Structures are given as structure tokens and as C-alpha cells.
PDB file of C-alpha atoms in Angstrom:
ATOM      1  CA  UNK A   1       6.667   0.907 -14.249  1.00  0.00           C
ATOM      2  CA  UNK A   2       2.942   1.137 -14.544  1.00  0.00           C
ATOM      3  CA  UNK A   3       1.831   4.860 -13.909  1.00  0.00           C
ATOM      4  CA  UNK A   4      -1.149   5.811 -11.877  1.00  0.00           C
ATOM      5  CA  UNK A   5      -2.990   8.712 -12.444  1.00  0.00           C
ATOM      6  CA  UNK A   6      -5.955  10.272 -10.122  1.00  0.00           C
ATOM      7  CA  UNK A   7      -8.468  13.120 -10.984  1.00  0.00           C
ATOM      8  CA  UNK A   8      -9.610  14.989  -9.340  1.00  0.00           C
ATOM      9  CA  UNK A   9      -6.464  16.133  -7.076  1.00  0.00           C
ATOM     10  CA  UNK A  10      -8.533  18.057  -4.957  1.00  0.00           C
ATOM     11  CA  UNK A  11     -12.869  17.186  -4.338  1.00  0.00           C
ATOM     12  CA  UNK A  12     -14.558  19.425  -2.162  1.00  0.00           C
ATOM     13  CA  UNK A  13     -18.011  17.501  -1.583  1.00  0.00           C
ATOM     14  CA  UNK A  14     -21.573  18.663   0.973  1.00  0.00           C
ATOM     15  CA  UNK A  15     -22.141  15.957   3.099  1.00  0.00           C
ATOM     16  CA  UNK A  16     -24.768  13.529   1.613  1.00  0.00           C
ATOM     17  CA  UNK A  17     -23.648  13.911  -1.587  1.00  0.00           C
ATOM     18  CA  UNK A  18     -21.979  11.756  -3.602  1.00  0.00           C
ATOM     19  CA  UNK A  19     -18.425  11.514  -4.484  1.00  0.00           C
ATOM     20  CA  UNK A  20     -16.300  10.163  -7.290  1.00  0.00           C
ATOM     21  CA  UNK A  21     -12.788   9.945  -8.030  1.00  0.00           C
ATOM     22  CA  UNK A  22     -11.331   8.361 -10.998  1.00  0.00           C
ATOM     23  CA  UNK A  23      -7.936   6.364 -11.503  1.00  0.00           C
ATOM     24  CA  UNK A  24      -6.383   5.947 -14.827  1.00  0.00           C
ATOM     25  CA  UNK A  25      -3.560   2.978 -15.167  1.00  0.00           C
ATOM     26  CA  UNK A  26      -0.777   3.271 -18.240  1.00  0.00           C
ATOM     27  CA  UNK A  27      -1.172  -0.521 -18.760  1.00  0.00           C
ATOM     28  CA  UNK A  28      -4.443  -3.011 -18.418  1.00  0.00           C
ATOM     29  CA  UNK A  29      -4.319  -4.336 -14.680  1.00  0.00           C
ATOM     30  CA  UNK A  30      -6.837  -7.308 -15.855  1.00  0.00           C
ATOM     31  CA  UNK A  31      -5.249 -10.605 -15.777  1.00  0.00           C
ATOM     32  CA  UNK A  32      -5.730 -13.692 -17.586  1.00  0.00           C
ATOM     33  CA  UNK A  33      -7.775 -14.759 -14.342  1.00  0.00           C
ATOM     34  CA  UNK A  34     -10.506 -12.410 -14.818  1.00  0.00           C
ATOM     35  CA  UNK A  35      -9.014  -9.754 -12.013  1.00  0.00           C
ATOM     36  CA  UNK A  36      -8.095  -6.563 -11.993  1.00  0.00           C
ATOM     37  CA  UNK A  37      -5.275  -5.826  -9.764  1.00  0.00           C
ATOM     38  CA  UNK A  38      -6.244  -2.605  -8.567  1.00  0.00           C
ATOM     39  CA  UNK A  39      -6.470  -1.363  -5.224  1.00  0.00           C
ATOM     40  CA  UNK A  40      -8.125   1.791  -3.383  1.00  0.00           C
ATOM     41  CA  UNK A  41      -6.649   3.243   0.069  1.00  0.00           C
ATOM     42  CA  UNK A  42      -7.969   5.958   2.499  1.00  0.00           C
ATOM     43  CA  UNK A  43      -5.308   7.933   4.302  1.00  0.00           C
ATOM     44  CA  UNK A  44      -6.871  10.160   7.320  1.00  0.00           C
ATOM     45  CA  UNK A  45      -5.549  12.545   8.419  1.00  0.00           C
ATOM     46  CA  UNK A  46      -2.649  11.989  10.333  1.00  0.00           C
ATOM     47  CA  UNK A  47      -3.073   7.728   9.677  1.00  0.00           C
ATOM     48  CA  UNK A  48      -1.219   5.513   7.983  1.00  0.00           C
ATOM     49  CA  UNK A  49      -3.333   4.645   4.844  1.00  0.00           C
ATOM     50  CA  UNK A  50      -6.142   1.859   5.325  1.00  0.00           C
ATOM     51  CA  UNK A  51      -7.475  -0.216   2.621  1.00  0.00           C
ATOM     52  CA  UNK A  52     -10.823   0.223   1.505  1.00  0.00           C
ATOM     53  CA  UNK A  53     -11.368  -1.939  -2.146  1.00  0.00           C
ATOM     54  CA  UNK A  54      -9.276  -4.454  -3.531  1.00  0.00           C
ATOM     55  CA  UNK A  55      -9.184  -6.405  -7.154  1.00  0.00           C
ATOM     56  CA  UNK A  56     -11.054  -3.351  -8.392  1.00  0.00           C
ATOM     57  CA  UNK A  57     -14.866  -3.812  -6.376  1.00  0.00           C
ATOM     58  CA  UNK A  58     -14.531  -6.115  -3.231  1.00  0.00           C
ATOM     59  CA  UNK A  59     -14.724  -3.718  -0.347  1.00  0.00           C
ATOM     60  CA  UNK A  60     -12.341  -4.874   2.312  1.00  0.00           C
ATOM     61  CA  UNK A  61     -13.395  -5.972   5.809  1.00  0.00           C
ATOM     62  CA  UNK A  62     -15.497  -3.192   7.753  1.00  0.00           C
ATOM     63  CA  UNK A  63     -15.498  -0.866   5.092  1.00  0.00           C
ATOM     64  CA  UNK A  64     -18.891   0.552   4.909  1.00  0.00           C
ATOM     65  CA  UNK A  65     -21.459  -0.197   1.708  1.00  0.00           C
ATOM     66  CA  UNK A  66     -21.638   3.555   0.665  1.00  0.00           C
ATOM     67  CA  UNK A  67     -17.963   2.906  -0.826  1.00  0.00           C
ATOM     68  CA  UNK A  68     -17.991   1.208  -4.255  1.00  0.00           C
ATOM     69  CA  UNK A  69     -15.540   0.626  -6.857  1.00  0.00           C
ATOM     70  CA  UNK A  70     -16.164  -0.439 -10.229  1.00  0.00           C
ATOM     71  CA  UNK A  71     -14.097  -0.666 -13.633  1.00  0.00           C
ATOM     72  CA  UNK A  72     -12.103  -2.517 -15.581  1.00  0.00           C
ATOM     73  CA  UNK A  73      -8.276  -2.328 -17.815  1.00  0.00           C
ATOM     74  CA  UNK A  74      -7.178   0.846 -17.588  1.00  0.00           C
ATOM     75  CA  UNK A  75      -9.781   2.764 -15.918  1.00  0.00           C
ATOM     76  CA  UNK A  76     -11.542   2.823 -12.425  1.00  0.00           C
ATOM     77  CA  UNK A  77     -14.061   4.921 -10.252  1.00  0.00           C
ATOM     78  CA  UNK A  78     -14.277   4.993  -6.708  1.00  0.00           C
ATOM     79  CA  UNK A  79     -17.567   5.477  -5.407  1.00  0.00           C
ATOM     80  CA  UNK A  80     -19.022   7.318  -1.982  1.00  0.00           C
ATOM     81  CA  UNK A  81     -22.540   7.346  -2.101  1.00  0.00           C
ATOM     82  CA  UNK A  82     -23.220   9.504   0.720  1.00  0.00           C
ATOM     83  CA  UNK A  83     -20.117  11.597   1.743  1.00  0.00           C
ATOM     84  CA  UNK A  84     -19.700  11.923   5.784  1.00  0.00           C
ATOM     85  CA  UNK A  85     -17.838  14.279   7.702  1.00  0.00           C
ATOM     86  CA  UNK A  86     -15.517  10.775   8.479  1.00  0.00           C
ATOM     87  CA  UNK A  87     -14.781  10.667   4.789  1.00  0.00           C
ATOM     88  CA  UNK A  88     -12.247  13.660   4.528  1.00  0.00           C
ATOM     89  CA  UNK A  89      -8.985  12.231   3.913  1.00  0.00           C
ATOM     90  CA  UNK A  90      -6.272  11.547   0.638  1.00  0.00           C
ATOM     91  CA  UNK A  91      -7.989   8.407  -1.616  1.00  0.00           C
ATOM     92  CA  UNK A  92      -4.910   6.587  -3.722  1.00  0.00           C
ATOM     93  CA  UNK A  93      -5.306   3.852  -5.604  1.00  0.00           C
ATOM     94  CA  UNK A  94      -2.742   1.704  -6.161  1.00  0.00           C
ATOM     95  CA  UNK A  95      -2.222  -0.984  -9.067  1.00  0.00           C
ATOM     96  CA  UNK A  96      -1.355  -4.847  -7.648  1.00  0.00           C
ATOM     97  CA  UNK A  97      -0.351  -6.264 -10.646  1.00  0.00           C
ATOM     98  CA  UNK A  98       3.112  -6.044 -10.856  1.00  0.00           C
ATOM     99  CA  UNK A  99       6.114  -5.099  -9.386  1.00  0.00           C
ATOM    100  CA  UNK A 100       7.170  -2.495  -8.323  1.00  0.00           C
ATOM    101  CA  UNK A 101       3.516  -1.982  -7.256  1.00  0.00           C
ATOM    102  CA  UNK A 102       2.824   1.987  -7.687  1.00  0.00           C
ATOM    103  CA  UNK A 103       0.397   4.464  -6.442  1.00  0.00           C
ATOM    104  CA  UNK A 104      -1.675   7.228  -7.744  1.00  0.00           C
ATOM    105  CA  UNK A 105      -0.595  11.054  -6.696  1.00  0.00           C
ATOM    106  CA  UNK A 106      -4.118  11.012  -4.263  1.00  0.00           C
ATOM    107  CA  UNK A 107      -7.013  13.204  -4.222  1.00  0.00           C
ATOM    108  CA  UNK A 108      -7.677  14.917  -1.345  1.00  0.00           C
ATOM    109  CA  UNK A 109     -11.397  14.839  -0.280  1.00  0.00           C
ATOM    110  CA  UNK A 110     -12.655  17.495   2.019  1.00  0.00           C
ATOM    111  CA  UNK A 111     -15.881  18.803   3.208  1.00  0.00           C
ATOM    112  CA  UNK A 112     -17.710  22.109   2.453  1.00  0.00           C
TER     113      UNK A 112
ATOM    114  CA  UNK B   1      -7.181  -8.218  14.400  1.00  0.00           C
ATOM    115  CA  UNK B   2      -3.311  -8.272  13.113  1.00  0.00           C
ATOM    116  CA  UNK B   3      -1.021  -5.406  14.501  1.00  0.00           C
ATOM    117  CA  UNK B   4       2.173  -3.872  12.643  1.00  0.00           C
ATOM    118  CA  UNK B   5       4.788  -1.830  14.663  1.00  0.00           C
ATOM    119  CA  UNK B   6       8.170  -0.261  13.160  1.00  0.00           C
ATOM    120  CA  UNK B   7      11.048   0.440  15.530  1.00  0.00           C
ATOM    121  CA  UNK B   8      12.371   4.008  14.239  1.00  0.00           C
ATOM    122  CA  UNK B   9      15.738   5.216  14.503  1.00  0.00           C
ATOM    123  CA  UNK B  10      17.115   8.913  15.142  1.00  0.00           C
ATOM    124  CA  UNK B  11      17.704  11.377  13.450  1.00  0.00           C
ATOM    125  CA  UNK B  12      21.039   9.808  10.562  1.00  0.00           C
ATOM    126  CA  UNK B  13      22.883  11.708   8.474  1.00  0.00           C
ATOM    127  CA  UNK B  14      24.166  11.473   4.554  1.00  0.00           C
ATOM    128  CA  UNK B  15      25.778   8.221   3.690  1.00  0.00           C
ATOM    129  CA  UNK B  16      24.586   6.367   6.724  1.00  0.00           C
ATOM    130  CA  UNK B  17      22.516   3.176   6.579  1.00  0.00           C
ATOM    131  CA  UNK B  18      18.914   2.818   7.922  1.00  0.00           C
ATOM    132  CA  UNK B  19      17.884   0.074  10.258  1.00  0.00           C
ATOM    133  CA  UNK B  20      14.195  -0.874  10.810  1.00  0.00           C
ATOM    134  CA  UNK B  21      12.400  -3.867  12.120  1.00  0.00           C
ATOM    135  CA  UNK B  22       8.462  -4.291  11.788  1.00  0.00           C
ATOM    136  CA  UNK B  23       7.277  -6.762  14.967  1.00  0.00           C
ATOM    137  CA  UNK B  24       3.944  -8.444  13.786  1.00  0.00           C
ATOM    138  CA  UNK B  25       1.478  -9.074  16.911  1.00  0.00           C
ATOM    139  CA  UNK B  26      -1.893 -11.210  17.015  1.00  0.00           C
ATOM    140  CA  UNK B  27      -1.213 -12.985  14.188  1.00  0.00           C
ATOM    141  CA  UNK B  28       1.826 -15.478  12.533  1.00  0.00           C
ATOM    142  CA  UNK B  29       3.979 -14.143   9.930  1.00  0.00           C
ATOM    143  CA  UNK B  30       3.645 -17.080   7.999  1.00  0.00           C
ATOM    144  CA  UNK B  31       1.923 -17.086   4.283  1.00  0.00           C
ATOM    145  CA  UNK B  32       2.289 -13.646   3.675  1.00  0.00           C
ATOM    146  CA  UNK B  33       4.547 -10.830   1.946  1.00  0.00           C
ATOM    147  CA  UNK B  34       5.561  -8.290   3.913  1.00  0.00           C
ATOM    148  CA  UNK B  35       6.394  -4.861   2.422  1.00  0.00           C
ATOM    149  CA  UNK B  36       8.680  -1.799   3.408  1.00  0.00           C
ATOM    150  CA  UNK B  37       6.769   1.385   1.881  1.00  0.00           C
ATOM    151  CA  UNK B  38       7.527   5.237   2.291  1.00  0.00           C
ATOM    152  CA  UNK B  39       5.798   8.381   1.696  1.00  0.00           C
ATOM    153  CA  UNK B  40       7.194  12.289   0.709  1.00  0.00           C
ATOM    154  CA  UNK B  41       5.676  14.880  -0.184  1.00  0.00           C
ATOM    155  CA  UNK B  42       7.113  14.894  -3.312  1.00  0.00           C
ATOM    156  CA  UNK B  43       6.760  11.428  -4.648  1.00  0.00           C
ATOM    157  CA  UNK B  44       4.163  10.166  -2.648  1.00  0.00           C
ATOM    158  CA  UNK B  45       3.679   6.789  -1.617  1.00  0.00           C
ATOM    159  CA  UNK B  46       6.678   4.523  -2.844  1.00  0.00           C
ATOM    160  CA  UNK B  47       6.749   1.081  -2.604  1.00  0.00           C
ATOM    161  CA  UNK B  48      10.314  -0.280  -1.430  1.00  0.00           C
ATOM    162  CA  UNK B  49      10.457  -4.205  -1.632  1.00  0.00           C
ATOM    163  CA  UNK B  50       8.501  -7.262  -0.032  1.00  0.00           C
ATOM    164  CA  UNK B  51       9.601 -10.235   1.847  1.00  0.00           C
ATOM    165  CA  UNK B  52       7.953 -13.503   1.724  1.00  0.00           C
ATOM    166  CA  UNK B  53       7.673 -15.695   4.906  1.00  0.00           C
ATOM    167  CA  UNK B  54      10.377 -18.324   3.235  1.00  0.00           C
ATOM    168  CA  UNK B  55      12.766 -15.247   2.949  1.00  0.00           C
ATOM    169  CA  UNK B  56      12.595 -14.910  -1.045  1.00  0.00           C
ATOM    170  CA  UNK B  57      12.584 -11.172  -1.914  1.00  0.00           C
ATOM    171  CA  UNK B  58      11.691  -8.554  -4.870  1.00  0.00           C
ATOM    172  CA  UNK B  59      12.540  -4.609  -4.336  1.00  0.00           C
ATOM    173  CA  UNK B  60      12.090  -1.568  -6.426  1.00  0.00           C
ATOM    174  CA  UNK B  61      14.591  -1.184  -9.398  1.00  0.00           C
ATOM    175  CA  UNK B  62      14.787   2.248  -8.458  1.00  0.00           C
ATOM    176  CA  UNK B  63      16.365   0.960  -4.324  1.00  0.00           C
ATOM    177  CA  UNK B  64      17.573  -2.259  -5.389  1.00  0.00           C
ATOM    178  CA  UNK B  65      20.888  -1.653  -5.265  1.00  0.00           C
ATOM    179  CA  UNK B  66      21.025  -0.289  -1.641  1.00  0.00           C
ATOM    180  CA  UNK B  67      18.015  -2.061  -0.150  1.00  0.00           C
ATOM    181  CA  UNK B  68      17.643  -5.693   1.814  1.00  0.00           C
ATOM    182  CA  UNK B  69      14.715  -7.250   3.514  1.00  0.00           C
ATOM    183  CA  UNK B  70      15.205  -9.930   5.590  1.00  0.00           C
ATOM    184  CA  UNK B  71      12.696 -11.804   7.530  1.00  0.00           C
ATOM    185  CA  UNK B  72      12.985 -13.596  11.485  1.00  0.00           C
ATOM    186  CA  UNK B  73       9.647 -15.955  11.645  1.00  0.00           C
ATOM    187  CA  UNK B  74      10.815 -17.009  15.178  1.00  0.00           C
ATOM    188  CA  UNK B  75      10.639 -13.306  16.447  1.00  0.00           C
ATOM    189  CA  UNK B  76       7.344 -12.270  14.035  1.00  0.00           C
ATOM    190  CA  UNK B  77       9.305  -9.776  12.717  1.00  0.00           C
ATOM    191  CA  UNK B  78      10.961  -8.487   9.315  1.00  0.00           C
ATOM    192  CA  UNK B  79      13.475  -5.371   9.087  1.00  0.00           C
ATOM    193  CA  UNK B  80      14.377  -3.352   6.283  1.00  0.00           C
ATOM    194  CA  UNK B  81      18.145  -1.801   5.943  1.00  0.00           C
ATOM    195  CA  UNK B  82      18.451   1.294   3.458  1.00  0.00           C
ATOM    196  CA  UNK B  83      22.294   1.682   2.849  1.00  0.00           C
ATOM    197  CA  UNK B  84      24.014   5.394   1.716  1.00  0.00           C
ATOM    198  CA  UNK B  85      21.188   7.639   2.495  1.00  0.00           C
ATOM    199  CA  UNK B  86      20.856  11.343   0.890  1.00  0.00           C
ATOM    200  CA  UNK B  87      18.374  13.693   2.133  1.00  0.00           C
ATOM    201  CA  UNK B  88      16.165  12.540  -0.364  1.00  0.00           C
ATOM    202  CA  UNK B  89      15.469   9.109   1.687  1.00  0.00           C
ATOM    203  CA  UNK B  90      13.494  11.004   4.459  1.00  0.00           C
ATOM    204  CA  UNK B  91      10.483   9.860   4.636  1.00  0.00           C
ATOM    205  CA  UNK B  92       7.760   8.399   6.763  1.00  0.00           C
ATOM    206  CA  UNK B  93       8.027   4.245   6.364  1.00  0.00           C
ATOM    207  CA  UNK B  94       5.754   2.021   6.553  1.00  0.00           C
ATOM    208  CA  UNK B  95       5.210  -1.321   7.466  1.00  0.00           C
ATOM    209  CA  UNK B  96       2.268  -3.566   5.559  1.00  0.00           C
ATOM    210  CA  UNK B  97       1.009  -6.851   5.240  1.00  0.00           C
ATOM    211  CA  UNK B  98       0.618  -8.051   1.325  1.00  0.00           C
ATOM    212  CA  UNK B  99      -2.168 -10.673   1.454  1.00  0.00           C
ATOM    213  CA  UNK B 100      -3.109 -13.246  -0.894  1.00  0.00           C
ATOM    214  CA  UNK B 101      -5.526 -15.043  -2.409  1.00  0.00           C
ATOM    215  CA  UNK B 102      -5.927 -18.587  -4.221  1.00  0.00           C
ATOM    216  CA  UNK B 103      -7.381 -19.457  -7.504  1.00  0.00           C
ATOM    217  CA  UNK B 104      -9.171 -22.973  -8.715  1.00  0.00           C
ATOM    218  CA  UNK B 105      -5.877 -24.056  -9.686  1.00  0.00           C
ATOM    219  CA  UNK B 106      -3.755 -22.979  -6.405  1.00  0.00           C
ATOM    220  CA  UNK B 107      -2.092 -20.284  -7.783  1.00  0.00           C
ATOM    221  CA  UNK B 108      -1.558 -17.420  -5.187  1.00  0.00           C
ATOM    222  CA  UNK B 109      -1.706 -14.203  -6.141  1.00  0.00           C
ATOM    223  CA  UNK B 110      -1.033 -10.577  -3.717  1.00  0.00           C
ATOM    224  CA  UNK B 111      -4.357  -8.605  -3.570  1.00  0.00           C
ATOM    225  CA  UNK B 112      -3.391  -5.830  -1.388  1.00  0.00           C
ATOM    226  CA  UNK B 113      -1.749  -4.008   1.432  1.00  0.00           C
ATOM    227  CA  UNK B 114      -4.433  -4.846   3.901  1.00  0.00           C
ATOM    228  CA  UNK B 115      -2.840  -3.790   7.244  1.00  0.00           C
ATOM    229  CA  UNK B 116      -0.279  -0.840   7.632  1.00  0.00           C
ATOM    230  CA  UNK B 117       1.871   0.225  10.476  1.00  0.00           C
ATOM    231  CA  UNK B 118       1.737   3.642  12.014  1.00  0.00           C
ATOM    232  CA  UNK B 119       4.774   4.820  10.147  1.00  0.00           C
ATOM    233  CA  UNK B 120       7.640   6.301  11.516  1.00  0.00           C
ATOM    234  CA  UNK B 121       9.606   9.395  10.440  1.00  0.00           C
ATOM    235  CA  UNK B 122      13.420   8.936   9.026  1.00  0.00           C
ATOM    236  CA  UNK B 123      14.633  12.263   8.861  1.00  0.00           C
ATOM    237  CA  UNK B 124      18.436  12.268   6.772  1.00  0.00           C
ATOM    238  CA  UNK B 125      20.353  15.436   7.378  1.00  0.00           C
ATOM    239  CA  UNK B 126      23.878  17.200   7.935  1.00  0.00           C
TER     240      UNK B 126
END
């Protein structure tokens, strides 16, 4: 199985300023296609995780433009330029390129 | 926008089997996978198995031998049944879409979990 693994586990951030969480994978999650199967998800409190990036940087639909991801292989950054109070939550990332798919341990963003 | 709902069960104890069924509203369950996932606080999310709309399945190697997904396109639904349960199968499950995405070529390729149920909580005790 691939292993994910997240640091930081825990990010206290001020609101306005940025925030960035990293995501190591044990094996390269580019393809021969040029993609990198990696996923990001935002669980809030108390909600069934949503999905906020997919193949690595494409922000999913609705997902605001202060979220970016960026990387490529083996390691990955997500991105939040501007942290808001309706940020605080558990980020996973989660690789797509092979079964079974796995998940990161989260990182658990909350505000100061 | 698409809409995922699990049917929970009670409370089931040691050895029992676990019976779920996802209904899929607003949109057809056609063309996509369709995934069974759980979450502990120990382990964290855990990906069970997918379903494709045809019926053609792939599960964890580490459930495989007590899991099966099966798919009903005429009722928009899919249902996941977890066979001799321990306490360490409680869990909230979820319900997600898998969606996909061509290349130049037509080849199709899962992206993502891009719409979750609300979970539901499968508590296994004595």
C-alpha cells in the first residue's frame, strides 16, 4: 500500500495568515499521463469530508481561490492564502493512484 | 447538485454482518465508481472497496475476504455488506462518489471522491 504522511499534525494559524500543510507519498503518484493522483479533503467539524483539490492543483467546484495545491512525485503542499475563521477543520490528502486508495493521518487546522 | 444518503443499522454485535445501502438522488448512478469508506479514531479514514455502475468490483486486501459491494442502477442505489464483525469494525461509513476523467485517447481514469454522504455510525459491541 502506498503510505501517506502529513506534517504538521496540528497548525494553529491568525486569521489572514497563510497556511501550509505538506503531504509526503511512499511511492511517485505521477503517471505516465502527466498526473499526479493526489487528492486534498477538508473535514469540518462534525462533516463528512469535502473535496477541495484533485490531480495535485485543480481546485474542485466552489472551492475558493485562496486554496492552492502544488507539487509533484512524492511530495505536495496545500496552500491557504488567507486563513478564515471557516477554515478550521482536519485537511487529509489522499493518493488516487492505486488501489487500495489511502489517506494521510490529517492535520488539524485551528484558529488562534 | 448530486446527493448521497446511507441507511444505518443498530447497534450489532461480534460476528454479525453489516448491511448498508447508499440511495443516490439528483443525479444517475451511471459512469461512476461508487465507494464504501470508514473512519476511527485510530486508523483514520479507510477506504473499503468501489463498485462500478456495470457491477465490476475492487476492495481493500485488508476486507476482501469479508466485504461485497453490489450495485441496483434501477433503484440509484449501491449497498455494502461487512460479514463477522469485531469491535474493531465500528466506525462511521461513508458513502462517496469516485469520478472520472478522460484522456486524448479515452482512457478513464478516477480523480477523486468528489461527493460524500453524511456518514453513519456502526457501533459493534457485546
Amino acid at each position: 500500500d502506498i503510505v501517506m504522511t502529513q506534517s504538521p499534525l496540528s497548525l494553529p494559524v491568525t486569521p489572514g495568515e497563510p497556511a501550509t500543510i505538506s503531504c509526503r507519498s511512499s511511492q511517485t503518484l505521477l503517471y505516465s499521463n502527466g498526473d499526479n493522483f493526489l487528492n486534498w479533503y477538508l473535514q469540518k467539524p462534525g462533516q463528512s469530508p469535502q473535496l477541495l483539490i484533485y490531480l495535485g492543483s485543480n481546485r474542485a467546484s466552489g472551492v475558493p481561490d485562496r486554496f492552492g495545491g502544488i507539487g509533484s512525485g512524492t511530495y505536495f503542499t496545500l496552500t491557504i492564502n488567507r486563513v478564515e475563521a471557516e477554515d478550521v477543520g482536519v485537511y487529509y490528502c489522499m493518493q488516487a493512484l492505486q488501489t487500495p486508495y489511502t489517506f494521510g493521518q490529517g492535520t488539524k487546522l485551528e484558529i488562534k | 447538485q448530486v446527493q448521497l444518503q446511507e441507511s444505518g443499522p443498530g447497534p450489532l454485535r461480534p460476528s454479525e454482518t453489516l448491511s448498508l445501502t447508499c440511495f443516490v438522488s439528483s443525479d444517475s448512478i451511471r459512469g461512476y465508481y461508487w465507494s464504501w469508506i470508514r473512519q476511527t479514531p485510530g486508523k483514520g479514514l479507510e477506504w473499503i472497496g468501489y463498485i462500478y455502475y456495470n457491477g465490476s468490483a475492487n476492495y481493500n486486501p485488508s476486507l476482501k475476504s469479508r466485504v461485497t459491494i453490489s450495485v441496483d442502477t434501477s433503484k440509484n442505489q449501491f449497498s455494502l455488506k461487512l460479514t463477522s464483525l469485531t469491535a474493531a469494525d465500528t466506525a462511521v461509513y461513508y458513502c462517496a462518489r469516485g469520478s472520472t476523467y478522460s484522456d486524448f485517447w479515452n482512457n478513464y481514469y478516477f480523480d477523486a471522491f468528489d461527493f460524500w454522504g453524511q456518514g453513519t455510525v456502526v457501533t459493534v459491541s457485546s
